[in-house]
Short mmCIF file of C-alpha atoms and ligand atoms in Angstrom, two decimals:
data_model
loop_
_atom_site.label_atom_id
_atom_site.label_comp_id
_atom_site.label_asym_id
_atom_site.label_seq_id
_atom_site.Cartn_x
_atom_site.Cartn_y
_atom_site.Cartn_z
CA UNK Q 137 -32.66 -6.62 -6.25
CA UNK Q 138 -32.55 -6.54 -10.24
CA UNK Q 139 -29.66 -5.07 -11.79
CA UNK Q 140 -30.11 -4.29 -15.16
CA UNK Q 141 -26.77 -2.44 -15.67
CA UNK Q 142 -23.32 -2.06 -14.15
CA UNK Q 143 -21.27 0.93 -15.22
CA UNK Q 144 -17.43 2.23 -14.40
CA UNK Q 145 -16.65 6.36 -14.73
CA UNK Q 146 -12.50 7.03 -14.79
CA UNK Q 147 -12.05 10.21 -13.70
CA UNK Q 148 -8.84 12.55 -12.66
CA UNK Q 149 -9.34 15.43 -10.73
CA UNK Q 150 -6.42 17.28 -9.46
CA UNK Q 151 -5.96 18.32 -5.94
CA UNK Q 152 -5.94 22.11 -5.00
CA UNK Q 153 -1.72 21.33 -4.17
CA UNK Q 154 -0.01 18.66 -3.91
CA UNK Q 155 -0.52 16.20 -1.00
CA UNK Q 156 2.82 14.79 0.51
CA UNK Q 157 2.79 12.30 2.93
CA UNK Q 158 6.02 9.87 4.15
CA UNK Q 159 5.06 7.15 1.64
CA UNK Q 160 4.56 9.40 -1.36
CA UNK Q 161 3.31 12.44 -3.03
CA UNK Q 162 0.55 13.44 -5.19
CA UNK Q 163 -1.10 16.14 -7.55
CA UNK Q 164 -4.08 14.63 -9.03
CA UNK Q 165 -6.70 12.34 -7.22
CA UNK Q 166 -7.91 9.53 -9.80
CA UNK Q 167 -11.14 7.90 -9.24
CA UNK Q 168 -13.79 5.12 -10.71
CA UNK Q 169 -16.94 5.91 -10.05
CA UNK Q 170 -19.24 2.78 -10.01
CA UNK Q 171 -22.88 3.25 -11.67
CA UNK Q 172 -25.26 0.69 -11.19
CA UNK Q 173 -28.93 0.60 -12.74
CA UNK Q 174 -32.58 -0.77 -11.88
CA UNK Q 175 -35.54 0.10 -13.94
CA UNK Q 176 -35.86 3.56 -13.17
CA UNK Q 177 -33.13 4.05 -9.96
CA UNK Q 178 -29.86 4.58 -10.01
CA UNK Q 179 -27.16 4.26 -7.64
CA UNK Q 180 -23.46 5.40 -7.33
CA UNK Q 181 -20.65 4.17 -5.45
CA UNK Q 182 -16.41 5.40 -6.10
CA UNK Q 183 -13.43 3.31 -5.80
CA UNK Q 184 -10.24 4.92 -5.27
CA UNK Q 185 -6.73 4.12 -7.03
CA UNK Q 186 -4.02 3.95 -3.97
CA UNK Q 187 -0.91 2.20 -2.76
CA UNK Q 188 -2.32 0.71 0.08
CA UNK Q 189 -4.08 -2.15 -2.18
CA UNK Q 190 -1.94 -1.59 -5.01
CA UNK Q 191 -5.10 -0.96 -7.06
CA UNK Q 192 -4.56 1.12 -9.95
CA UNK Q 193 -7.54 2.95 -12.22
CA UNK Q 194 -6.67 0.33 -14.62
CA UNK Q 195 -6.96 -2.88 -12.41
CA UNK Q 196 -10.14 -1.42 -11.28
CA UNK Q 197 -11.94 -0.78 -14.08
CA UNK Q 198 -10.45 -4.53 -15.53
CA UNK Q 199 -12.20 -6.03 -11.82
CA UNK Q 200 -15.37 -4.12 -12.97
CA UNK Q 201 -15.19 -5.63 -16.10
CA UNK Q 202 -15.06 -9.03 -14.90
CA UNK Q 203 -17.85 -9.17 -12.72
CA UNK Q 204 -19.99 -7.74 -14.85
CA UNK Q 205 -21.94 -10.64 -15.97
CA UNK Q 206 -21.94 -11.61 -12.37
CA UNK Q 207 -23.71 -8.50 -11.17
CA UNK Q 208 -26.01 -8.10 -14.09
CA UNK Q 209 -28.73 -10.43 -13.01
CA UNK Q 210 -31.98 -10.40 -11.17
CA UNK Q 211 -32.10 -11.71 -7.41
CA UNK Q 212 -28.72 -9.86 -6.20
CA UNK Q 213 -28.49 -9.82 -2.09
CA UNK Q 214 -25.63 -7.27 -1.66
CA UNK Q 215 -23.96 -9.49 1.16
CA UNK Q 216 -23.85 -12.74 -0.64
CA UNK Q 217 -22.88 -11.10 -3.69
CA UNK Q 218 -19.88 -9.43 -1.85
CA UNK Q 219 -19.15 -12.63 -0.27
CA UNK Q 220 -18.80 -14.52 -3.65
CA UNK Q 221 -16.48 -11.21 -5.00
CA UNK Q 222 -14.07 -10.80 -2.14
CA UNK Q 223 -13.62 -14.53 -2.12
CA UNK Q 224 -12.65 -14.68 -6.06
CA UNK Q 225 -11.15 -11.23 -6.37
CA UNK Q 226 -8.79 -10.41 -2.83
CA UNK Q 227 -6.88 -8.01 -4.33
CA UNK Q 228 -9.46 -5.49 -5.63
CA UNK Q 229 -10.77 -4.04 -2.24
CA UNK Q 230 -11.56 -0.62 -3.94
CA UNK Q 231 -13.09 -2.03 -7.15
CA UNK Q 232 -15.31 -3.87 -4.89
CA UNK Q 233 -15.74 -0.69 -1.88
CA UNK Q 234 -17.32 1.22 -5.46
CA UNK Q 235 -19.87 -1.17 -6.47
CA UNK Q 236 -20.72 -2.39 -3.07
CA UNK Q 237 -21.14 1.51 -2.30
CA UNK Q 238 -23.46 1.85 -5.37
CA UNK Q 239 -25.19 -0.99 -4.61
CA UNK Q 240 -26.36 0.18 -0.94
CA UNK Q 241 -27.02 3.62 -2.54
CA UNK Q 242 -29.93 2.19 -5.21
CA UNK Q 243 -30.71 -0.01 -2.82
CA UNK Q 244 -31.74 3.01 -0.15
CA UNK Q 245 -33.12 4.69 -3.79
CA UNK Q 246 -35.65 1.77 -4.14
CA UNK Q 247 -36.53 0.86 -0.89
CA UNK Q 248 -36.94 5.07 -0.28
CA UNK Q 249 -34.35 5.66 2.72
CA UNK Q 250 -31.19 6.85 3.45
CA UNK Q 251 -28.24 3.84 3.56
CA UNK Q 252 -28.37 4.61 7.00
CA UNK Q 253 -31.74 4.29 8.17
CA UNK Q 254 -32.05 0.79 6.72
CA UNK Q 255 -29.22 -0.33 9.33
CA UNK Q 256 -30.79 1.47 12.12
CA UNK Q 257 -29.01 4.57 12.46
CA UNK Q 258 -29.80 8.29 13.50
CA UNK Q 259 -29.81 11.60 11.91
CA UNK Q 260 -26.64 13.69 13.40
CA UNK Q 261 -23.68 15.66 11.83
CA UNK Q 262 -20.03 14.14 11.98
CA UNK Q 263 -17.53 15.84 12.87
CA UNK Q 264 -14.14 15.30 10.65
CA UNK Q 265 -10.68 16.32 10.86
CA UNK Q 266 -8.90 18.39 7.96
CA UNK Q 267 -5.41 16.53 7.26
CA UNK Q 268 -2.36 18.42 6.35
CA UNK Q 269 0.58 16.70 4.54
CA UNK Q 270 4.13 16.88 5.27
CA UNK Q 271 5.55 20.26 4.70
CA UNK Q 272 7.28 22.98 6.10
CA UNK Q 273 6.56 24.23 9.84
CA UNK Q 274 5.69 27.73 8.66
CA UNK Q 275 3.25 26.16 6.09
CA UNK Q 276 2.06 23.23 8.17
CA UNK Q 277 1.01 26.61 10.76
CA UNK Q 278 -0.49 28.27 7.98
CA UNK Q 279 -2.83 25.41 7.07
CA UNK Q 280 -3.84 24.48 10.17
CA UNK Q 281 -4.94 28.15 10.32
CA UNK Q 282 -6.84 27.80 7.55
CA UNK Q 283 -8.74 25.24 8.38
CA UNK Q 284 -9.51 25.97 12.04
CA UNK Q 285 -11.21 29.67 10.71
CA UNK Q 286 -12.52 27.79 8.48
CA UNK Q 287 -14.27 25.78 11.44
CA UNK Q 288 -12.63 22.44 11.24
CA UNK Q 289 -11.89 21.27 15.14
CA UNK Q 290 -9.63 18.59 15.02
CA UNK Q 291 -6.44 18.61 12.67
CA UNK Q 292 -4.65 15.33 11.04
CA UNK Q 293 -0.67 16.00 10.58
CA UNK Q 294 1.05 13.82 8.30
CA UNK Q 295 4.51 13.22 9.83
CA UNK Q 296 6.96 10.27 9.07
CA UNK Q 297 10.33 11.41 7.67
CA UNK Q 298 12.25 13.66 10.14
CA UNK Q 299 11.42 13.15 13.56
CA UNK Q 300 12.88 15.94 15.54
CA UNK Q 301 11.19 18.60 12.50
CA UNK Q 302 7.71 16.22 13.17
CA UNK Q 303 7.64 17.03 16.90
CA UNK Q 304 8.44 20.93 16.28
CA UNK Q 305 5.59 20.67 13.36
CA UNK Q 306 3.13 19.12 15.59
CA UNK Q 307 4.04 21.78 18.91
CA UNK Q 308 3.70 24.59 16.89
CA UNK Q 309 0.52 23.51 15.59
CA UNK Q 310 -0.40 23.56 19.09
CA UNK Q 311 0.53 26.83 20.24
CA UNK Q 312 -0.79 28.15 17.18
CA UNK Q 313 -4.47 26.72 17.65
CA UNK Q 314 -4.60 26.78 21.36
CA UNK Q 315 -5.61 23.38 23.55
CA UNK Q 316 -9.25 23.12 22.53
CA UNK Q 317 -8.73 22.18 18.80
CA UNK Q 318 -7.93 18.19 18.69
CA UNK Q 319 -4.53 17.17 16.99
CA UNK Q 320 -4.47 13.82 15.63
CA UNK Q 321 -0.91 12.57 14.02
CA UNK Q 322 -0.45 9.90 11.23
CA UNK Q 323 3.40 8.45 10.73
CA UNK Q 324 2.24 6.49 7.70
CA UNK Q 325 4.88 3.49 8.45
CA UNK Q 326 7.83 6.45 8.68
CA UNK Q 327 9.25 5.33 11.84
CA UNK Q 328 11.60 2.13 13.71
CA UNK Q 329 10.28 1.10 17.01
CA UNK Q 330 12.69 2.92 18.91
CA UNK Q 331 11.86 6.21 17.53
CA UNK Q 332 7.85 5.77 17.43
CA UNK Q 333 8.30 5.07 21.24
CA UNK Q 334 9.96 8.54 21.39
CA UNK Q 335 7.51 10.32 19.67
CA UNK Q 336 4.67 9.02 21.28
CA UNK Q 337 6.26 9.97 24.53
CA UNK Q 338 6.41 13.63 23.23
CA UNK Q 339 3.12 13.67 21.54
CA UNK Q 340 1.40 13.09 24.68
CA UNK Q 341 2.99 16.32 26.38
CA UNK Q 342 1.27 18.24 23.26
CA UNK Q 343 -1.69 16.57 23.59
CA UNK Q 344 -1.85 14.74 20.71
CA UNK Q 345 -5.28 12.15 20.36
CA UNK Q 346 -3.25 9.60 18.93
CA UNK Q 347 -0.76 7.94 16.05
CA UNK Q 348 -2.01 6.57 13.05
CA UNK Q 349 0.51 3.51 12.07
CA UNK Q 350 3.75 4.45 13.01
CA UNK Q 351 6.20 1.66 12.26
CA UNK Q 352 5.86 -0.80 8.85
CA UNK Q 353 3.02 -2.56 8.33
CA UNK Q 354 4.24 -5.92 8.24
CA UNK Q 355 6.03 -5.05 11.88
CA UNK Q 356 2.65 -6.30 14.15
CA UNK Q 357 5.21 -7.06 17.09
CA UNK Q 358 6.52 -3.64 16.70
CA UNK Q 359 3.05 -1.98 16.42
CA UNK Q 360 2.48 -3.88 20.03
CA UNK Q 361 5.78 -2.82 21.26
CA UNK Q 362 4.84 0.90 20.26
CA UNK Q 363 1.44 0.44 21.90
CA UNK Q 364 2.24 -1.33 25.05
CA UNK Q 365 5.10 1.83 25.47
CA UNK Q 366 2.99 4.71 24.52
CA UNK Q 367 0.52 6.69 26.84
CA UNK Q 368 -1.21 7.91 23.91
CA UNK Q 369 -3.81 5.82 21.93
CA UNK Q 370 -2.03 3.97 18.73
CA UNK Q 371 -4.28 2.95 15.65
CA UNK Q 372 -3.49 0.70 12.53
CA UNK Q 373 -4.14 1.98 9.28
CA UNK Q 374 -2.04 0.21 6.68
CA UNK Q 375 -2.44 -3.21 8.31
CA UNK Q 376 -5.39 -3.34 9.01
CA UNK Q 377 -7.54 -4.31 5.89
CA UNK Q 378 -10.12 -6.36 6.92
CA UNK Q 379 -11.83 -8.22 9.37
CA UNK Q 380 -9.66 -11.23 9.66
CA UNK Q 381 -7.04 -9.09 11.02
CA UNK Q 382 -8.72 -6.60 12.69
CA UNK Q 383 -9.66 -10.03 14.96
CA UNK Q 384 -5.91 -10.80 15.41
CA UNK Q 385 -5.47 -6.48 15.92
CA UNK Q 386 -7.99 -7.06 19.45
CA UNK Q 387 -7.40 -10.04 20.53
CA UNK Q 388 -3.54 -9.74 20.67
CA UNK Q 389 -3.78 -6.02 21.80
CA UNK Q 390 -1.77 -5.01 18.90
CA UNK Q 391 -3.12 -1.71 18.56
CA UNK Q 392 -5.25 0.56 20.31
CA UNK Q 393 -7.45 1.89 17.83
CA UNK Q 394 -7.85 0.85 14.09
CA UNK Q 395 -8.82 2.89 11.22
CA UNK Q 396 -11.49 1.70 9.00
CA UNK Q 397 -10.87 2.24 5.22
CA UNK Q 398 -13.49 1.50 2.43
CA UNK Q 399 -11.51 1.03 0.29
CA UNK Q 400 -9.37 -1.03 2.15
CA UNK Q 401 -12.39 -3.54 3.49
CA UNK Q 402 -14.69 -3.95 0.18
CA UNK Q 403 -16.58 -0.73 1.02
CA UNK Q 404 -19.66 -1.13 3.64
CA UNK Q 405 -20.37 -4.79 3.65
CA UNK Q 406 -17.03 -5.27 4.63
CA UNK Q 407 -16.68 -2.63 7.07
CA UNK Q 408 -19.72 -3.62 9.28
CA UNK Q 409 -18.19 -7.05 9.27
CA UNK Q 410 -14.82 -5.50 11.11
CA UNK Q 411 -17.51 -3.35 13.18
CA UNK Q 412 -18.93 -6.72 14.12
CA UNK Q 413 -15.59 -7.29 15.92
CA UNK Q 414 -14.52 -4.37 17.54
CA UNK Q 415 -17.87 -4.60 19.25
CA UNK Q 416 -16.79 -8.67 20.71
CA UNK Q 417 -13.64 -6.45 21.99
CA UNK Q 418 -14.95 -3.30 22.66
CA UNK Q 419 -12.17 -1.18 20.64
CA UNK Q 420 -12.92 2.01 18.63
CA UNK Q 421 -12.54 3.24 15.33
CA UNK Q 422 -11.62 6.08 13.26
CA UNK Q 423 -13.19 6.02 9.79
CA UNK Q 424 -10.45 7.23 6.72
CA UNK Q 425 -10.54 7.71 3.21
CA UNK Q 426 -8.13 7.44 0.40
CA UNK Q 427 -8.02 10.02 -2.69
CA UNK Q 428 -11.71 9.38 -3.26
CA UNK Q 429 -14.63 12.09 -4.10
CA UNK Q 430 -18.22 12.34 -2.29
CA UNK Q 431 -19.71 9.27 -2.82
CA UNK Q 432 -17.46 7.04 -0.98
CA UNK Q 433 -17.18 10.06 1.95
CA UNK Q 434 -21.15 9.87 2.25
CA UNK Q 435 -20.44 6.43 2.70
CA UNK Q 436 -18.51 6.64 5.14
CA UNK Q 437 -20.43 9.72 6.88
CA UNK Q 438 -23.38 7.03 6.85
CA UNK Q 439 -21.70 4.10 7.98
CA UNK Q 440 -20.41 6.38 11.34
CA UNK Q 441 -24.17 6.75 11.81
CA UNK Q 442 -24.90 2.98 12.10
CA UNK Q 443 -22.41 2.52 15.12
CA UNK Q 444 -21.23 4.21 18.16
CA UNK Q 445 -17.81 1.98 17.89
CA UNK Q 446 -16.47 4.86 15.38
CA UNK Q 447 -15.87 7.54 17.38
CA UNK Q 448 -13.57 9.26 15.22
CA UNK Q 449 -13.78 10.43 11.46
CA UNK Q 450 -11.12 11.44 8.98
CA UNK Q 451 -13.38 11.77 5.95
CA UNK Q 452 -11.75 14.96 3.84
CA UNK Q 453 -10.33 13.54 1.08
CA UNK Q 454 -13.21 15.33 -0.86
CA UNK Q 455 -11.79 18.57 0.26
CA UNK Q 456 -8.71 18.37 -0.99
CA UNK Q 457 -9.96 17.98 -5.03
CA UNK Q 458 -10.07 21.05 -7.03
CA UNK Q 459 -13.37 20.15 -8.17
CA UNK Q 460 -15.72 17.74 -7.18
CA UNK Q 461 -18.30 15.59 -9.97
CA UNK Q 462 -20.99 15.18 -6.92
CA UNK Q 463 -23.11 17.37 -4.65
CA UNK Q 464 -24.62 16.58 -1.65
CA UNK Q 465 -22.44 16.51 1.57
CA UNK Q 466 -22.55 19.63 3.38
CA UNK Q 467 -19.88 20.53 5.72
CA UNK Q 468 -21.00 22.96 8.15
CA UNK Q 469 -19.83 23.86 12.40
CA UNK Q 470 -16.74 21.46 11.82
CA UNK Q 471 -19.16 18.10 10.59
CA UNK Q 472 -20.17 17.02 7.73
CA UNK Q 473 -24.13 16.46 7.38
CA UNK Q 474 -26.23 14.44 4.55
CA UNK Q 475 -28.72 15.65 2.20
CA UNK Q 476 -31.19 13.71 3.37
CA UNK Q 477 -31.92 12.39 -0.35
CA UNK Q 478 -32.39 9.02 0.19
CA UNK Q 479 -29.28 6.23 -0.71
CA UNK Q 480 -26.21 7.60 0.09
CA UNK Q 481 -27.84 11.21 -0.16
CA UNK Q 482 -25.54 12.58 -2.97
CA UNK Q 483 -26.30 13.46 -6.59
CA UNK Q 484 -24.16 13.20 -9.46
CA UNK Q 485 -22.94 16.31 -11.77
CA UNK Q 486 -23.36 14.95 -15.43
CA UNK Q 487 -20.97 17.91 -16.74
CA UNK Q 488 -17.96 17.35 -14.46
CA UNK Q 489 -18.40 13.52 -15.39
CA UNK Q 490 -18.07 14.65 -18.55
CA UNK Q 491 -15.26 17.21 -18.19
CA UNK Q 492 -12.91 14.95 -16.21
CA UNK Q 493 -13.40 11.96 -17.78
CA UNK Q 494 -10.09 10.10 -18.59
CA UNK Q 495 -10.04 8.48 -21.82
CA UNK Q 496 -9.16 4.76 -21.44
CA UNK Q 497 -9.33 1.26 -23.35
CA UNK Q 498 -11.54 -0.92 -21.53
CA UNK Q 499 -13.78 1.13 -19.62
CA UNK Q 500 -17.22 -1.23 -18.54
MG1 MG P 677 -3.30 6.62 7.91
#
């Protein structure tokens, strides 16, 4: 594949309120969006700012920058090119998740597919949770009333800073939506041990799906304690960046379920790669998002298409921006379906590009 022309969007959009979770808080979602050219296609990917990588718009775009000269040639083979990337740049996951995104979407664009038909997968709708961040019971109830009329069937609650006000969140969630809607918890790191092996015990009686990374990331015998203890399914999030350790994650039963991250992984290429293990082990997946906009969420919606080892999807992020600079994902009976344009299936609005732009030295 020729590429005749990389190019990096910063963009802030601000979130319609502000999105707390036990780690942190935040008002406005910042995102590079990744444009890459060929003759007469085009392709777009996003990378997404976060704490989890400790990527920042500004590292991102300076990533970009670098590998600019690298990208702009004419035989690139998305795989090796990734391979060469993640080797020299480890800690830009993101800035690599946005061009490898925009890569596989001009590469669908030229070839005349969707992203993924060209891995074998089939047409469906995905169903995705709606996540609400740490606030207080009356408004957590609120939200998740919301969203359930609004025909979301599975919730995400963001817990991690007071247990005994996390449990009563979470139960009257559940009397307030009834048994049928799926509740799915995330401590984000918020808890010891002790206390994640207390919670879990109470979770289960609410029937809770699972916990998203409970105890610190660096705390893998802790994480194996919690799951070894807990009758409910625990996944790793924050640990659990690649495929190097989602190997170590299986093998040494040290969690459940894991969570799949684009931008965590090096977007697609990366995330089939960890795919390729959980299918050695047979362990599932949830796939997750950061702060980013539609394209990296239609990458992910297409990536749950190539495999039946994600079973679960927490792809909303999208949702939560005031605005949004592309069209193209529809969400509709509680899933989200694709366009059916072929790459990635979304299409970019030239005027919101243009409105949110942030004004920055350095920009590719
Ligand atoms: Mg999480």
């Amino acid at each position: 594949m020729k590429i005749d022309r990389l190019r990096a969007y910063p963009i802030a959009i601000d979130r319609s309120e502000v999105f707390k979770i036990a780690t942190g808080s935040s008002l406005t979602a910042e995102n590079v969006y990744v444009r890459v050219d060929s003759g007469e296609y085009t392709g777009w990917g996003n990378s997404s700012p976060n704490s989890v990588t400790k990527e920042t718009t500004e590292s991102i775009l300076k990533m970009l920058r670098g590998v600019q000269g690298e990208v702009e040639r004419s035989d690139v083979d998305i795989e090796e090119l990734w391979g060469e990337l993640s080797e020299k740049h480890p800690h830009d996951p993101s800035a690599l998740a946005g061009l490898d995104i925009g890569l596989y979407d001009l590469l669908g664009k030229m070839e005349g597919k969707q992203v993924y038909e060209m891995y074998g997968g089939k047409s469906r709708g995905v169903i995705t949770d709606r996540t609400i961040g740490i606030m207080r019971l009356t408004d957590t109830v609120e939200h998740a009333r919301e969203y359930v009329d609004k025909g979301f069937t599975a919730l995400k609650i963001k817990i991690g800073l007071d247990l005994l006000e996390d449990i009563k969140r979470v139960a009257a969630v559940r009397e307030e939506v009834g048994g049928d809607i799926r509740i799915w918890v995330d401590a984000n790191q918020g808890y010891s041990v002790e206390e994640s092996i207390t919670l879990c015990q109470k979770l289960a009686d609410l029937n809770v799906e699972f916990v998203e990374q409970p105890v610190k990331e660096e705390d893998l015998e802790g994480l194996k304690r919690v799951t070894k203890e807990s009758s409910i399914p625990v996944m790793a999030d924050e640990v659990m960046k690649d495929h190097e350790i989602a190997e170590k994650i299986c093998s040494e039963e040290i969690a459940d379920m894991v969570n799949i991250k684009l931008m965590k992984c090096g977007g697609l290429t990366g995330a089939w790669k960890i795919v390729d293990v959980l299918e050695d082990y047979g362990v599932d997946a949830m796939v997750g998002c950061m702060g980013e906009d539609v394209p990296a969420i239609a990458a992910g919606v297409n990536l749950c298409l190539t495999t039946d080892r994600i079973t679960h999807a927490d792809l909303d992020s999208h949702f939560m921006l005031s605005d949004m600079a592309f069209d193209g994902l529809e969400f509709k009976g509680g899933k989200l379906w694709l366009s059916g344009e072929t790459g990635l299936g979304i299409k970019v609005l030239d005027d919101k590009l243009e409105k949110y732009h942030m004004d920055l030295e350095g920009v590719v």
